[in-house]
Short mmCIF file of C-alpha atoms and ligand atoms in Angstrom, two decimals:
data_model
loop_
_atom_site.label_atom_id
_atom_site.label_comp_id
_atom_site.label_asym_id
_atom_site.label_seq_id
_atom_site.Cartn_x
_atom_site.Cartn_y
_atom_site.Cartn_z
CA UNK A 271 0.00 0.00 0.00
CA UNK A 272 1.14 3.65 -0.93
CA UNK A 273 -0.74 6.24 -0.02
CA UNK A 274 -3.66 8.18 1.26
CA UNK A 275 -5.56 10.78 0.17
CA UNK A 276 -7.40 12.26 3.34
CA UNK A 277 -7.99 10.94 7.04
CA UNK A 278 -11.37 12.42 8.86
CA UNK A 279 -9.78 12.54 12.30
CA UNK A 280 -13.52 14.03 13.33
CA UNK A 281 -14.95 10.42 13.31
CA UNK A 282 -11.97 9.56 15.23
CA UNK A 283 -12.32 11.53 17.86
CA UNK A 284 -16.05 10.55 17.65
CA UNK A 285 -15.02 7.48 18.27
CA UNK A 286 -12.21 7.69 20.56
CA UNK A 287 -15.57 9.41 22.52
CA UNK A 288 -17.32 6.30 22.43
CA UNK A 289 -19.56 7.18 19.56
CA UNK A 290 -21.13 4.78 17.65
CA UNK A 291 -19.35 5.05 14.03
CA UNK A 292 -21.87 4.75 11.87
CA UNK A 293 -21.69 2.91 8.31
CA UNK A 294 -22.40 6.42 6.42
CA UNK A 295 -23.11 5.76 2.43
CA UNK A 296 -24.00 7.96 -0.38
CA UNK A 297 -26.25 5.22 -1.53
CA UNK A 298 -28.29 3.35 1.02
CA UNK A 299 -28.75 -0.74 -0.21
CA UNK A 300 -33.07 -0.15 -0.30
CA UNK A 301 -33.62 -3.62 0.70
CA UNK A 302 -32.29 -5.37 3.72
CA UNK A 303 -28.88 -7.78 2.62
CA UNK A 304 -30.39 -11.15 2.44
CA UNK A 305 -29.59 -13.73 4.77
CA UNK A 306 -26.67 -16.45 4.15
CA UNK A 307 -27.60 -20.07 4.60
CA UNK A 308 -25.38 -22.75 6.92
CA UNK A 309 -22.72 -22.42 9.12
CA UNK A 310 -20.35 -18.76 9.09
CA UNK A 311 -17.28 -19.65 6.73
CA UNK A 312 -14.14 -20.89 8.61
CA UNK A 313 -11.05 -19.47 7.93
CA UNK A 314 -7.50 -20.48 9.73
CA UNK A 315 -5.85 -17.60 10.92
CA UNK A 316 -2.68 -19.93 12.34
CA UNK A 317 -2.36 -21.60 8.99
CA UNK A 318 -2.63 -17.75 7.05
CA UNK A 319 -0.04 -16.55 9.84
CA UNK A 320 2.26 -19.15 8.78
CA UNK A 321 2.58 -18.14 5.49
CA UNK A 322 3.05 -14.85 6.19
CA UNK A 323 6.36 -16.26 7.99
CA UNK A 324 6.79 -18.02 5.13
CA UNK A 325 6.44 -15.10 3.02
CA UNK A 326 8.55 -12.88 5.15
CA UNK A 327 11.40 -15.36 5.33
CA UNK A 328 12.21 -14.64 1.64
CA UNK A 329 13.37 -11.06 2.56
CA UNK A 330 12.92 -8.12 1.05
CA UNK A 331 10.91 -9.25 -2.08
CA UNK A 332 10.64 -6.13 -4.48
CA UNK A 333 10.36 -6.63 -8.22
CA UNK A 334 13.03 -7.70 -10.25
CA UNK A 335 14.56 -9.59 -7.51
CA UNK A 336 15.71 -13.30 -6.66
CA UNK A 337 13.64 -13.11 -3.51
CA UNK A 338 10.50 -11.88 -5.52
CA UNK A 339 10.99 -14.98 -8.48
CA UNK A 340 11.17 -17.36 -4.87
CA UNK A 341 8.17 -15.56 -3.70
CA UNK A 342 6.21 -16.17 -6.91
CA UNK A 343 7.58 -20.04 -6.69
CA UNK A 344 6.30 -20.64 -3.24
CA UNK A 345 2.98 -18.68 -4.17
CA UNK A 346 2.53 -21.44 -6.91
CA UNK A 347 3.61 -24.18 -5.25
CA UNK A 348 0.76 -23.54 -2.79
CA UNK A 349 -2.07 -23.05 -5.79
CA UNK A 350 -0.68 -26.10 -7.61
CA UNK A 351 -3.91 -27.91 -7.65
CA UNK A 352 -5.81 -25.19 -8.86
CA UNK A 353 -6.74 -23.33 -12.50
CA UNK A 354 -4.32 -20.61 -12.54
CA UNK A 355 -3.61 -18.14 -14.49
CA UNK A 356 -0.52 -16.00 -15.05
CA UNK A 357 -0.40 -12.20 -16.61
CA UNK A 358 3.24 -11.74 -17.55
CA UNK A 359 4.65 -8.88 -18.90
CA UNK A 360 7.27 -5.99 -19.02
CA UNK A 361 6.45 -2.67 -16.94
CA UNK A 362 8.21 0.27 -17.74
CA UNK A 363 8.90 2.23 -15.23
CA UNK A 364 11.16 5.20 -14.14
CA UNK A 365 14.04 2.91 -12.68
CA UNK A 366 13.95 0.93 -15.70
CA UNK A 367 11.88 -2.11 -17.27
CA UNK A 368 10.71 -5.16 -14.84
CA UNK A 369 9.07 -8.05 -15.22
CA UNK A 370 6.01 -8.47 -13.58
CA UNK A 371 3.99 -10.92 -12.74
CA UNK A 372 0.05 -11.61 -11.63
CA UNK A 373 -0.93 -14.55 -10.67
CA UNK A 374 -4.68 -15.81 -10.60
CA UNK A 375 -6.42 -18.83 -9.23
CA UNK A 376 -9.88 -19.77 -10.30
CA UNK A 377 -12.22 -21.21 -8.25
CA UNK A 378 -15.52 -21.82 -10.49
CA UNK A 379 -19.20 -21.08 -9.71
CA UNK A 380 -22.53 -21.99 -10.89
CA UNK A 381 -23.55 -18.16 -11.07
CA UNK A 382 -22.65 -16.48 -14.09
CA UNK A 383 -20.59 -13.63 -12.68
CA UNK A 384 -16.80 -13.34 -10.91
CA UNK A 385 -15.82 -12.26 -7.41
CA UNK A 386 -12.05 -11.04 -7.50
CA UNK A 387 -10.30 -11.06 -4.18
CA UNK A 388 -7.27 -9.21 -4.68
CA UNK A 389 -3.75 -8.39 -2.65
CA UNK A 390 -0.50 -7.12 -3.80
CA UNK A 391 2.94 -9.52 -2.99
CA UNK A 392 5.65 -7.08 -4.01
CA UNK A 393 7.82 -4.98 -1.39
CA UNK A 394 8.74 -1.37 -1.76
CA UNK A 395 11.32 -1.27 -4.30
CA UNK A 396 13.06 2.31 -2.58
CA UNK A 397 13.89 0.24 0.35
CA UNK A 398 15.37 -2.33 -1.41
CA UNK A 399 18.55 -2.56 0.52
CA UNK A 400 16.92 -2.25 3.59
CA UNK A 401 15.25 -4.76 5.68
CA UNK A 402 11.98 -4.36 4.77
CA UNK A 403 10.00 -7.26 4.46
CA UNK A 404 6.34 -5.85 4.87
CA UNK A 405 4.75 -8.77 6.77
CA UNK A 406 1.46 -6.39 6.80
CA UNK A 407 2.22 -4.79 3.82
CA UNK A 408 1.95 -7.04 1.27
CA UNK A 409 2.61 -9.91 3.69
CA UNK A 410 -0.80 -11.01 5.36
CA UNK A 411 -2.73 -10.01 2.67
CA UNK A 412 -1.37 -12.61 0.13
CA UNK A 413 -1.05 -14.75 3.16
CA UNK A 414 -5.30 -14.43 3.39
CA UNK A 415 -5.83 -15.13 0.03
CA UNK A 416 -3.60 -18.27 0.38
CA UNK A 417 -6.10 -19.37 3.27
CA UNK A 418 -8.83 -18.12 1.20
CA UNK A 419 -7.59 -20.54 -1.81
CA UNK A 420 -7.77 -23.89 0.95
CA UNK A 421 -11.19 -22.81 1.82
CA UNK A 422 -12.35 -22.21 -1.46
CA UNK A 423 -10.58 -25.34 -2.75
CA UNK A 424 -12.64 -28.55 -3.52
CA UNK A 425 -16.28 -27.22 -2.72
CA UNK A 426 -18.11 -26.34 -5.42
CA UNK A 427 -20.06 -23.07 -5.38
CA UNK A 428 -23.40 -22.55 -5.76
CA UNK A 429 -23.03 -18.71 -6.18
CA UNK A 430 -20.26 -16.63 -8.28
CA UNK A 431 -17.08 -17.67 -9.52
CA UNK A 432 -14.46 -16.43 -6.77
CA UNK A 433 -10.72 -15.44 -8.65
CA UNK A 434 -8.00 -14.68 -5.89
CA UNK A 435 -5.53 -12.44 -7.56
CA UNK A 436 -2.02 -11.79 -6.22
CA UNK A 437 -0.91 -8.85 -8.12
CA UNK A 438 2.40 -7.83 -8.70
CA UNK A 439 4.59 -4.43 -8.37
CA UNK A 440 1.41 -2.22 -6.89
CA UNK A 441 4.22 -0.26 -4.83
CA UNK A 442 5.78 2.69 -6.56
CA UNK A 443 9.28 2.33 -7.88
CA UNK A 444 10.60 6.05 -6.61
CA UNK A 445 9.58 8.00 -3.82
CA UNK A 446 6.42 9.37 -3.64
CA UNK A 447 7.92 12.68 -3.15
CA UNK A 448 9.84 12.41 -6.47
CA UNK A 449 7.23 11.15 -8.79
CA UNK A 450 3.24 11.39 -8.09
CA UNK A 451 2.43 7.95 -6.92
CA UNK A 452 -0.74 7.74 -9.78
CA UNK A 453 1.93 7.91 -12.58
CA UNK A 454 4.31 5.11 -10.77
CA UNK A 455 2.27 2.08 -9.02
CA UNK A 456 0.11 -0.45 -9.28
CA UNK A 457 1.55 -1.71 -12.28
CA UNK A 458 0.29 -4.95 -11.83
CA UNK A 459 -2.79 -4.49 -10.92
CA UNK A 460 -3.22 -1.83 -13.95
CA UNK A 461 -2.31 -4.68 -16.52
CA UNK A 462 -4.76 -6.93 -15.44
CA UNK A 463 -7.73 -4.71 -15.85
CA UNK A 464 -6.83 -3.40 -18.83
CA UNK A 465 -6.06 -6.90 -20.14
CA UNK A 466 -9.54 -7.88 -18.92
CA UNK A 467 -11.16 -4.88 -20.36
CA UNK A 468 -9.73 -5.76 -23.77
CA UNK A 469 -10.70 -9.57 -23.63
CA UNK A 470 -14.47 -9.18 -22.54
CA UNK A 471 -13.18 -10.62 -18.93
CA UNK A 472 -13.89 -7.37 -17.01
CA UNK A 473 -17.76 -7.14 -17.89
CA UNK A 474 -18.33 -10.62 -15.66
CA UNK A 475 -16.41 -9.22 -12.79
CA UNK A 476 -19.63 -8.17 -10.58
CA UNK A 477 -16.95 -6.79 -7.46
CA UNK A 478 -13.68 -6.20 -6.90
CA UNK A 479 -12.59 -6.85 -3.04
CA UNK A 480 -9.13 -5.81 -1.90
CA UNK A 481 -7.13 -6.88 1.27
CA UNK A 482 -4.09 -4.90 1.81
CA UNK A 483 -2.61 -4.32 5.52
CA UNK A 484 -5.35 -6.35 6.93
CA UNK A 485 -2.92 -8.16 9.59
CA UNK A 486 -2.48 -5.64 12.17
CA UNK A 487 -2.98 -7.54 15.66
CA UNK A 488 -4.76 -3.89 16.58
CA UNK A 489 -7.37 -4.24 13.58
CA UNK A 490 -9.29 -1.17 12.41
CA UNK A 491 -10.54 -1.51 8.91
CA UNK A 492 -11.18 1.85 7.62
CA UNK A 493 -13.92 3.02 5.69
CA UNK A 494 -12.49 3.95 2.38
CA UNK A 495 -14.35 7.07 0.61
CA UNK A 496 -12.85 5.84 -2.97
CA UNK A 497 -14.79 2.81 -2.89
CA UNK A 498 -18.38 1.73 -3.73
CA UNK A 499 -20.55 2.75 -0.93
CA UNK A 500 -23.05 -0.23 -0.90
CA UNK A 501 -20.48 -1.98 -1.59
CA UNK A 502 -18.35 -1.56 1.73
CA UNK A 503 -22.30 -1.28 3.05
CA UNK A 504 -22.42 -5.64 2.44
CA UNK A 505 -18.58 -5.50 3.89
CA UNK A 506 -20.18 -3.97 7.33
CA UNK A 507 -22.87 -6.33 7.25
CA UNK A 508 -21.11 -9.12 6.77
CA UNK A 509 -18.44 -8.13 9.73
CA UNK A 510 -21.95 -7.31 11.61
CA UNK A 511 -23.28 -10.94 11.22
CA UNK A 512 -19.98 -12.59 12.43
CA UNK A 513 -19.53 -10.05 15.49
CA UNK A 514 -16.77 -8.16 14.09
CA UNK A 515 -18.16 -4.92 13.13
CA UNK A 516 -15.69 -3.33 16.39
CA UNK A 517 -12.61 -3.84 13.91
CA UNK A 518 -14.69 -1.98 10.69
CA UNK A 519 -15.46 1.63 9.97
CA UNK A 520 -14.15 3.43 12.85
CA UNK A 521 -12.26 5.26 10.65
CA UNK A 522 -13.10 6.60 7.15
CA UNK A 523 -9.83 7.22 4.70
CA UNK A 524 -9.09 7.81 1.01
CA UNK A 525 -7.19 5.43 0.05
CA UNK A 526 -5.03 5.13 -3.74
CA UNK A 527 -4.63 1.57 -4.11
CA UNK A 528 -4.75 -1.51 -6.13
CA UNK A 529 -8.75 -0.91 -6.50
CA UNK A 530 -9.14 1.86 -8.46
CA UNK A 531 -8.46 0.84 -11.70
CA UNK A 532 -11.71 -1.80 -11.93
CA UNK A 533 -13.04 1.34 -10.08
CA UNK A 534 -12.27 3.63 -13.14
CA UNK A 535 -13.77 0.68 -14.96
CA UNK A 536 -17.37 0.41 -13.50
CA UNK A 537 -16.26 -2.48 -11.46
CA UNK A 538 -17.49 -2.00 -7.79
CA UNK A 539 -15.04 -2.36 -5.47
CA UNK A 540 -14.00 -2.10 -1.84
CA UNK A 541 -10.38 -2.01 0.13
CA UNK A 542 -9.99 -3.84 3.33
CA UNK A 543 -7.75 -1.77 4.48
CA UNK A 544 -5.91 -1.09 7.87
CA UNK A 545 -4.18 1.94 7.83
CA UNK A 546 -3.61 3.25 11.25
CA UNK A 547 -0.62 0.34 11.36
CA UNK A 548 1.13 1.29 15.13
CA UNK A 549 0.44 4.94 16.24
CA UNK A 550 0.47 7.16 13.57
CA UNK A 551 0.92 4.20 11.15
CA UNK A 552 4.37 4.24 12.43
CA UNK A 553 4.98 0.56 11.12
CA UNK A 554 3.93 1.00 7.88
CA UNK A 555 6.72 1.52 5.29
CA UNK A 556 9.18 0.90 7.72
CA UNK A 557 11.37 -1.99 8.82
CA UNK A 558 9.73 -2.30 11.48
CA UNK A 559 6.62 -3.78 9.74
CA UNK A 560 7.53 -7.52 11.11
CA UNK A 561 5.32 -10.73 12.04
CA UNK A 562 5.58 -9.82 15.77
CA UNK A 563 2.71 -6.82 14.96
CA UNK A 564 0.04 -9.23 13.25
CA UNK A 565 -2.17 -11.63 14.78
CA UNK A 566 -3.78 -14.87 13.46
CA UNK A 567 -7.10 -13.13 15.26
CA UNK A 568 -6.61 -10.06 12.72
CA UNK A 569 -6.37 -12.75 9.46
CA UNK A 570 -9.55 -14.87 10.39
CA UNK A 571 -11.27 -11.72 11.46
CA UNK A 572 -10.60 -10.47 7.67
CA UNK A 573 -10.58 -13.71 5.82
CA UNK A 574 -13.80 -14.63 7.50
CA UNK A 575 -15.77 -11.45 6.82
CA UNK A 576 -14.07 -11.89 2.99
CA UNK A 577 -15.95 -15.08 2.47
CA UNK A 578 -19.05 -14.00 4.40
CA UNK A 579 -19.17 -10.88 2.05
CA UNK A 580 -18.77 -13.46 -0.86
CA UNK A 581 -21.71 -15.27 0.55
CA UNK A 582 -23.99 -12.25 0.62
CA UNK A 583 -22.89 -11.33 -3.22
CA UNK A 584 -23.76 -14.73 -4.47
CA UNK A 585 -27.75 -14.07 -2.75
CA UNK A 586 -28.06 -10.52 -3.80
CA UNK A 587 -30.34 -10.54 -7.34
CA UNK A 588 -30.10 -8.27 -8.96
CA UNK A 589 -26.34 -6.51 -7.65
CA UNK A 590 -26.63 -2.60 -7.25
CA UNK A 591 -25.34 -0.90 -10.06
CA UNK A 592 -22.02 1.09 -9.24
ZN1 ZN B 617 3.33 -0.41 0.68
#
């Protein structure tokens, strides 16, 4: 994750008063969500922790490194099972041309429509030589959607397709400070929608869900103002139904990430997104953004509200339009 475009420290405070924040929308869903049927989805937050540790172990992973071709191994080594498929190409970029390198695994509905579940794997390239191994950042995200693949993985689904997508160099090459971070990120993530666009793939894709920073052992999803309001409306009703809704929407943020180009796109989308990451998001770009901060409580709290969200999706006929 790179960067932010505004913070409303009002509802903070509000909340830091014991207010109750409330899940404020442009567009208010008219009916209520439908209900889910069966058991809430299970999710192992030990097992996704683990792979963040696996992840991590790599080192510093940014693109065009040894560590990030091991990364992209281990990633399909775990999905080896499944239908995947890989978006490989050449960005060009203002410290040069990399490859990059999206990978997508498929897990088939009976609903004619596609769920993507997206994170980023990549580290910050500017700290390169540093120790930075972003166990939040780009970490536990692709960690959840690893967990997300086991549970998805052999049951077949009687609502939407669900396509995990690990997408690759979303962090900017330079510093923000020296070029805008629109004109230098998510160049993964940019690929694949266009790609999409171009093949008729994008007009099945009915929402776009991101998970970036989502590990934090202190969880506080915000509430991100550049996504789809009814959208992120399901995402509070889903963490409602499981008893998680203290670790949503406290905060509202504007976030530039891996979500806005299906947004530009008419794809509705929402970040899951954690970006108060140690006071004053101290941890976040720094090398201090290690396994020790996360919890296994924080991953099944996401991953679980993920697939619940999923669940409501697949009952909601017809889907609001953007
Ligand atoms: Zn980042």
């Amino acid at each position: 994750m790179a960067a932010i475009l505004a913070c409303d420290r009002a509802k903070d405070n509000a909340q830091a008063q014991g207010a109750t924040p409330p899940p404020a929308s442009d567009t208010t869903l008219l009916t209520p969500l439908p209900l889910t049927e069966g058991p809430p989805p299970t999710f192992d937050g030990d097992r996704a922790l683990q792979y963040v540790k696996d992840i991590v172990k790599f080192g510093p992973r940014p693109i065009g490194s040894a560590n990030h071709t091991r990364v992209e191994d281990y990633l399909l080594a775990r999905l080896k099972d499944d239908t995947v498929e890989q978006d490989a190409f050449t960005a060009d970029t203002p410290e040069g041309k990399f490859p990059v390198h999206n990978i997508v695994a498929k897990f088939p509905g009976t609903k004619d429509g596609i769920i993507v579940v997206a994170s980023h794997y990549d580290t910050n390239y500017p700290f390169r030589k540093t120790s930075f191994v972003g166990a939040n950042d780009g970490g536990s995200s692709s960690a959840l959607l690893l967990e997300l693949a086991n549970q998805l993985r052999g049951k077949p689904r009687a609502g939407y397709s669900v396509w995990l997508v690990w997408d690759d160099a979303e962090e900017s090459v330079k510093p923000d400070t020296e070029v805008p971070f629109e004109s230098d990120s998510l160049y993964g993530i940019r690929h694949l929608a266009e790609k999409w666009e171009a093949d008729g793939t994008l007009k099945k894709v009915k929402a776009f869900l991101l998970a970036d920073m989502v590990g934090d052992a202190d969880l506080n999803i915000d509430r991100d103002s550049n996504s789809t309001p009814w959208l992120e409306d399901v995402v509070y009703e889903a963490a409602t139904r499981l008893g998680y809704q203290s670790h949503f929407f406290g905060r509202s943020a504007g976030m530039l990430d891996d979500h806005l180009p299906f947004m530009k796109r008419g794809v509705p989308a929402a970040d899951l997104i954690d970006f108060e990451y140690g006071y004053n998001n101290v941890f976040w770009h720094s090398t201090q953004d290690t396994v020790d901060k996360l919890s296994p409580k924080s991953l099944a709290i996401v991953g679980g509200v993920v697939l619940e969200t999923v669940r409501i999706l697949d009952k909601m006929e017809p889907l609001p339009p953007k």
